[in-house]
Amino acid sequence: MPRAARQPDAPPPTRPRAGPPSRSRSQPRRDAALARRLEAWFRANRRDLPWRPSDPDAPRDPYRTLVSELMLQQTQAARVAERFGGFIARFPDVVALADADEQDVLALWSGLGYYRRARLLHAAARAVVEDHAARVPDEPEALRRLPGVGRYTAGAVASLAFGVRTPIVDANVARVLLRVEGRDTPPDDPETQKWIWQRSAALVERAASPSVFNEALMELGATVCTPRAPRCGSCPIKGQCHASAEGLQNHIPAPKARTTRRELFCDVARVEDARGRLLVERRTGGGMWDGLWQAPTLERDDRHSSPAEVRAAGVFEGAHQSGEFTHQTTHRVVRFRVWTGTARAGATHPRGEWKSRRAVEGLALSSPQRRILLGG
Ligand code: ADE
């Protein structure tokens, strides 16, 4: 029968979508195929990052792996790549880190945020020296007893540095596995978490190299199976992916309910004395950025401090507002207003110290305070 000519304004014919990947193949065989594909893809496409040896199958230094995995918790690889080399140059092994002064560790951590991790890493280095004869343990259970090392980091260090066949799950891995299986339950739900860990364990069981496979899974989540606009066209396991087959890749994982972050208003006095020194103080009292240095800062929850309140802090000769910016943390929106001026003759500040620009460059500073004090 002749086919009817398509009407000019008729909708374009829809292409039949490839059906969802078969679930009938036995799960272990399907997992083995997935693992093989991911490992091959990773060997050919991995990013060159400073904590990775040039050969994906080469042994990895456990200390460097511990440092990089702690840095990579909640921080993008590109940012960690900027800081990792400097940190390792200063603390080349676990003994050097264990012996370091905490302020030096924090200073080398500057810009990575979540400074609690730096303190935990420092404590972990001390525990490795004291309890494990300065050798990073290879068992996930022993790793988990180190400060700052949770189930994910223990699995990452054990598998990447020691080749232990143990699973890892971080946000990237969770997203990949939920999409591959077309599961749209919220990733943080305890049942879902249990399921994701089981899937990750079943897959690494089938891998040729647990180290290559685990890092491949993370890498796929970081570079291809991204939270927004995933690049399914470049994905080595597209053919096995239920979300992609059903066009659900932008709906899985289910988005988190938006939480409103509290505001914090910071008015910062950037004061220079006649010799070009900067006035800085150390934060105390726990809370955000505890122990880091800053230009004297007035903080309020409800509004910015008034010009009169800023002047009443008594450090300026002539103060003018020189900039404003917003900094987001996990829990807060911090609104910075910067006041610049020269020091009143003989100006003192209850907790302030005058330091040269050089000295300030070497201090542990949060990234907004670094921007205010040193620019850039
Ligand atoms: N995120 C956490 N660890 C990682 C790694 N080793 N490679 C890439 N991204 C990561």
XYZ file of C-alpha atoms and ligand atoms in Angstrom:
386
model
C 0.000 0.000 0.000
C 1.425 3.417 -0.937
C 2.342 5.506 2.073
C 0.350 8.729 2.506
C 2.366 11.870 1.824
C 3.052 13.755 5.018
C 0.977 16.922 5.389
C 3.206 20.031 5.451
C 1.986 21.050 8.922
C 1.831 17.605 10.415
C 4.132 16.995 13.383
C 7.368 15.257 12.415
C 7.160 11.520 12.788
C 8.486 10.436 16.129
C 11.408 8.127 15.952
C 10.686 4.942 17.806
C 12.765 5.101 20.948
C 15.129 2.243 21.571
C 13.453 0.139 24.233
C 14.864 0.138 27.732
C 17.951 -1.989 28.191
C 17.087 -5.552 28.887
C 16.874 -6.590 32.518
C 16.518 -10.182 31.492
C 20.256 -10.792 31.136
C 21.558 -12.207 34.364
C 22.530 -9.417 36.727
C 26.119 -10.604 37.293
C 26.727 -10.749 33.523
C 25.219 -7.327 33.036
C 27.349 -5.952 35.884
C 30.490 -7.491 34.407
C 29.765 -5.829 31.046
C 29.136 -2.464 32.723
C 32.329 -2.679 34.747
C 34.377 -3.626 31.690
C 33.027 -0.747 29.647
C 33.618 1.778 32.404
C 37.164 0.610 33.015
C 38.023 0.789 29.309
C 36.459 4.242 29.029
C 38.404 5.502 32.071
C 41.743 4.240 30.776
C 41.186 6.207 27.564
C 39.457 9.321 28.904
C 40.583 10.058 32.452
C 41.510 13.600 33.360
C 45.122 14.292 34.092
C 44.998 15.332 37.766
C 48.007 15.894 40.034
C 47.160 13.106 42.491
C 46.822 10.528 39.719
C 49.822 8.588 38.455
C 50.253 8.874 34.692
C 49.463 5.174 34.321
C 45.998 4.282 35.703
C 47.276 0.848 36.748
C 50.391 2.121 38.536
C 50.429 1.824 42.338
C 49.358 4.936 44.181
C 50.923 6.489 47.219
C 48.474 5.906 50.130
C 49.302 9.199 51.890
C 48.731 11.264 48.740
C 45.512 9.340 48.157
C 44.306 10.086 51.685
C 45.111 13.795 51.261
C 43.465 14.082 47.840
C 40.327 12.177 48.840
C 39.851 14.367 51.918
C 40.369 17.475 49.796
C 37.895 16.169 47.211
C 35.069 15.805 49.753
C 32.657 18.592 48.763
C 35.216 20.341 46.555
C 35.591 20.219 42.793
C 38.617 18.474 41.325
C 39.719 21.635 39.454
C 39.987 23.566 42.708
C 41.760 20.722 44.495
C 44.185 20.509 41.550
C 45.235 24.112 42.267
C 46.116 23.372 45.911
C 47.257 19.776 46.022
C 50.822 20.320 44.736
C 51.565 23.113 47.227
C 50.226 21.054 50.109
C 52.287 17.993 49.196
C 55.427 20.082 48.604
C 55.081 21.448 52.132
C 53.995 18.160 53.772
C 55.531 15.444 51.570
C 54.709 12.529 53.860
C 52.493 11.603 56.753
C 55.193 12.320 59.340
C 55.725 15.849 58.004
C 51.988 16.494 58.228
C 51.672 14.987 61.698
C 54.537 17.190 62.949
C 53.191 20.384 61.364
C 51.755 23.340 63.192
C 47.975 23.550 62.759
C 48.131 27.146 61.482
C 50.491 26.023 58.697
C 48.118 23.216 57.725
C 45.207 25.667 57.613
C 47.258 28.164 55.581
C 48.074 25.516 52.963
C 44.396 24.524 52.908
C 43.346 28.129 52.122
C 40.805 28.350 49.351
C 39.516 24.789 49.691
C 36.840 25.736 52.256
C 35.372 23.463 54.924
C 38.414 23.934 57.123
C 37.217 21.318 59.576
C 38.495 18.798 57.030
C 42.013 20.249 57.292
C 41.974 19.790 61.064
C 40.628 16.263 60.672
C 43.286 15.391 58.097
C 45.942 16.725 60.454
C 44.507 14.554 63.262
C 44.339 11.570 60.887
C 48.042 11.999 60.051
C 48.849 11.983 63.774
C 46.769 8.845 64.272
C 48.553 7.116 61.357
C 51.928 7.970 62.889
C 50.974 7.015 66.441
C 48.754 3.987 65.887
C 49.956 2.557 62.559
C 53.735 3.128 62.590
C 53.356 5.941 60.008
C 51.791 3.638 57.392
C 48.302 4.445 56.125
C 46.236 1.310 56.894
C 44.897 -0.690 53.965
C 41.705 -2.075 55.497
C 38.490 -0.060 55.183
C 37.599 -0.730 58.857
C 40.950 0.609 60.096
C 40.749 3.577 57.731
C 37.300 4.428 59.049
C 38.656 4.783 62.556
C 40.826 7.705 61.381
C 39.445 11.209 62.014
C 37.582 12.618 59.003
C 37.421 9.276 57.198
C 33.890 8.032 56.559
C 32.671 5.059 54.602
C 33.252 6.756 51.245
C 36.825 7.934 51.936
C 37.774 4.616 53.520
C 36.541 2.794 50.408
C 38.300 5.244 48.085
C 41.689 4.979 49.839
C 41.479 1.188 50.257
C 40.529 0.595 46.625
C 42.607 3.295 44.877
C 45.807 2.901 46.892
C 45.663 -0.786 47.847
C 43.409 -2.380 45.235
C 40.960 -3.634 47.879
C 37.714 -4.812 46.318
C 35.431 -2.526 48.290
C 32.654 -0.181 47.159
C 32.485 3.609 47.193
C 29.470 5.895 47.052
C 29.626 9.659 46.843
C 27.120 12.016 45.208
C 28.595 11.352 41.748
C 28.445 7.590 42.124
C 24.906 7.738 43.539
C 23.687 9.755 40.561
C 25.284 7.407 38.025
C 23.814 4.289 39.628
C 20.334 5.758 40.104
C 20.257 6.800 36.449
C 21.631 3.545 35.095
C 18.918 1.629 36.914
C 16.229 4.271 36.265
C 15.459 4.577 39.963
C 13.870 7.898 40.945
C 13.771 7.626 44.743
C 15.487 10.460 46.694
C 19.223 9.706 46.976
C 19.412 10.599 50.683
C 16.629 8.248 51.702
C 18.163 5.470 53.879
C 16.618 2.649 51.801
C 17.976 4.226 48.622
C 21.414 4.671 50.200
C 21.424 1.011 51.158
C 20.477 0.060 47.617
C 23.181 2.294 46.086
C 25.890 0.778 48.305
C 24.702 -2.705 47.330
C 24.841 -1.826 43.627
C 28.282 -0.288 43.990
C 29.469 -3.436 45.833
C 28.000 -5.771 43.211
C 29.708 -3.843 40.416
C 33.159 -3.619 41.992
C 32.895 -7.358 42.612
C 32.840 -7.807 38.813
C 35.583 -5.292 37.992
C 38.949 -6.345 36.597
C 40.633 -3.652 38.734
C 38.745 -2.277 41.773
C 40.952 0.812 41.700
C 40.314 1.636 38.050
C 36.627 0.763 38.284
C 35.892 2.875 41.372
C 37.664 5.903 40.000
C 35.940 5.407 36.653
C 32.562 5.540 38.349
C 33.452 8.817 40.082
C 34.946 10.224 36.905
C 31.869 9.408 34.852
C 29.713 11.257 37.397
C 32.072 14.243 37.442
C 32.541 14.644 33.688
C 29.722 12.926 31.726
C 26.816 11.944 33.970
C 26.718 15.440 35.467
C 23.867 16.755 37.632
C 22.612 19.097 34.901
C 22.773 18.544 31.145
C 24.396 15.090 31.263
C 26.356 14.257 28.096
C 24.606 10.985 27.308
C 25.987 11.100 23.760
C 29.505 10.555 25.158
C 28.569 7.976 27.764
C 30.199 4.541 27.541
C 27.231 2.871 29.274
C 24.392 4.679 27.517
C 23.229 1.388 26.041
C 22.779 -0.025 29.553
C 21.150 3.095 31.024
C 17.440 3.030 31.831
C 17.203 6.779 32.543
C 18.677 7.639 29.157
C 16.494 5.105 27.306
C 13.395 6.555 28.950
C 14.486 10.206 28.627
C 14.592 10.555 32.410
C 18.205 11.631 32.831
C 17.156 15.165 33.814
C 14.631 13.885 36.366
C 16.833 11.375 38.156
C 17.949 11.829 40.867
C 14.840 13.517 42.246
C 15.803 17.110 43.104
C 16.256 17.957 46.763
C 13.693 20.176 48.441
C 15.226 23.651 48.483
C 16.215 24.768 51.952
C 16.452 28.458 52.633
C 19.844 29.486 53.913
C 20.133 32.036 56.688
C 21.739 35.365 55.888
C 24.748 36.797 57.632
C 25.789 40.432 57.110
C 29.508 41.128 57.398
C 31.010 44.617 57.353
C 34.733 44.302 56.930
C 37.311 46.978 57.760
C 40.242 46.789 55.373
C 42.687 49.122 57.063
C 46.234 49.914 56.027
C 48.681 51.832 58.164
C 51.247 54.325 56.890
C 53.722 51.463 56.283
C 51.237 49.554 54.142
C 50.597 46.932 56.813
C 47.148 45.384 57.141
C 45.136 44.979 60.313
C 44.061 41.372 60.894
C 42.540 39.358 63.709
C 41.968 35.659 64.357
C 38.451 34.283 64.585
C 37.638 32.482 67.790
C 34.579 31.034 69.473
C 33.853 28.082 67.212
C 31.509 28.311 64.265
C 32.237 29.127 60.683
C 35.893 29.835 59.766
C 36.991 29.332 63.378
C 40.729 29.882 63.854
C 41.219 31.577 60.485
C 42.470 35.142 60.080
C 40.419 38.053 58.787
C 40.285 41.818 58.532
C 38.257 43.107 61.516
C 34.650 42.206 60.737
C 31.325 43.252 62.249
C 28.670 40.556 61.892
C 24.896 40.726 62.254
C 22.031 38.379 61.368
C 19.453 41.059 60.582
C 21.124 43.821 58.532
C 24.412 45.443 57.593
C 26.100 47.566 60.219
C 25.554 51.287 59.697
C 28.401 53.607 58.650
C 28.319 55.024 62.198
C 28.705 51.520 63.655
C 31.595 50.779 61.310
C 33.321 54.050 62.259
C 32.689 53.393 65.946
C 34.954 50.344 65.608
C 37.584 53.102 65.753
C 40.250 51.898 63.371
C 39.802 54.242 60.423
C 40.944 57.720 59.553
C 38.684 58.051 56.525
C 36.575 55.007 55.680
C 34.598 54.562 52.503
C 32.574 51.646 51.270
C 34.658 50.086 48.531
C 32.787 46.956 47.501
C 30.084 44.397 48.132
C 29.750 40.725 47.284
C 27.902 37.607 48.376
C 29.501 34.341 49.431
C 27.456 31.140 49.683
C 28.281 28.411 52.134
C 26.338 25.198 52.676
C 24.186 26.752 55.375
C 24.451 30.501 54.941
C 24.372 33.340 52.479
C 27.073 35.711 53.664
C 26.729 39.302 52.429
C 30.046 41.114 52.598
C 30.413 44.881 52.523
C 33.982 46.132 52.453
C 35.125 49.389 54.016
C 38.538 50.697 53.082
C 40.572 53.381 54.775
C 43.821 54.279 56.413
C 44.539 53.720 60.056
C 43.976 56.428 62.590
C 47.335 57.399 64.086
C 48.072 54.987 66.912
C 44.933 52.978 66.095
C 44.657 49.767 68.008
C 42.140 47.015 67.903
C 41.395 44.718 70.821
C 42.371 41.589 68.933
C 44.053 43.058 65.872
C 47.634 42.712 64.705
C 49.411 44.684 61.997
C 50.996 42.453 59.402
C 52.790 43.045 56.114
C 51.116 41.925 52.906
C 53.712 39.149 52.624
C 52.834 37.885 56.097
C 49.095 38.045 55.337
C 49.674 35.964 52.190
C 50.979 33.159 54.413
C 48.017 33.189 56.830
C 45.075 30.804 56.896
C 42.314 32.914 55.343
C 38.845 32.015 54.123
C 38.440 32.714 50.413
C 36.251 35.834 50.909
C 38.756 37.302 53.364
C 41.617 36.477 51.001
C 39.759 38.339 48.282
C 39.190 41.349 50.567
C 42.692 41.553 51.988
C 44.784 40.549 48.992
C 42.454 41.005 46.026
C 41.658 38.431 43.371
N 36.068 12.795 43.580
C 36.499 12.194 44.688
N 37.574 11.449 44.450
C 37.840 11.593 43.137
C 38.830 11.088 42.300
N 39.766 10.285 42.784
N 38.786 11.441 41.004
C 37.831 12.266 40.570
N 36.880 12.788 41.300
C 36.873 12.449 42.579
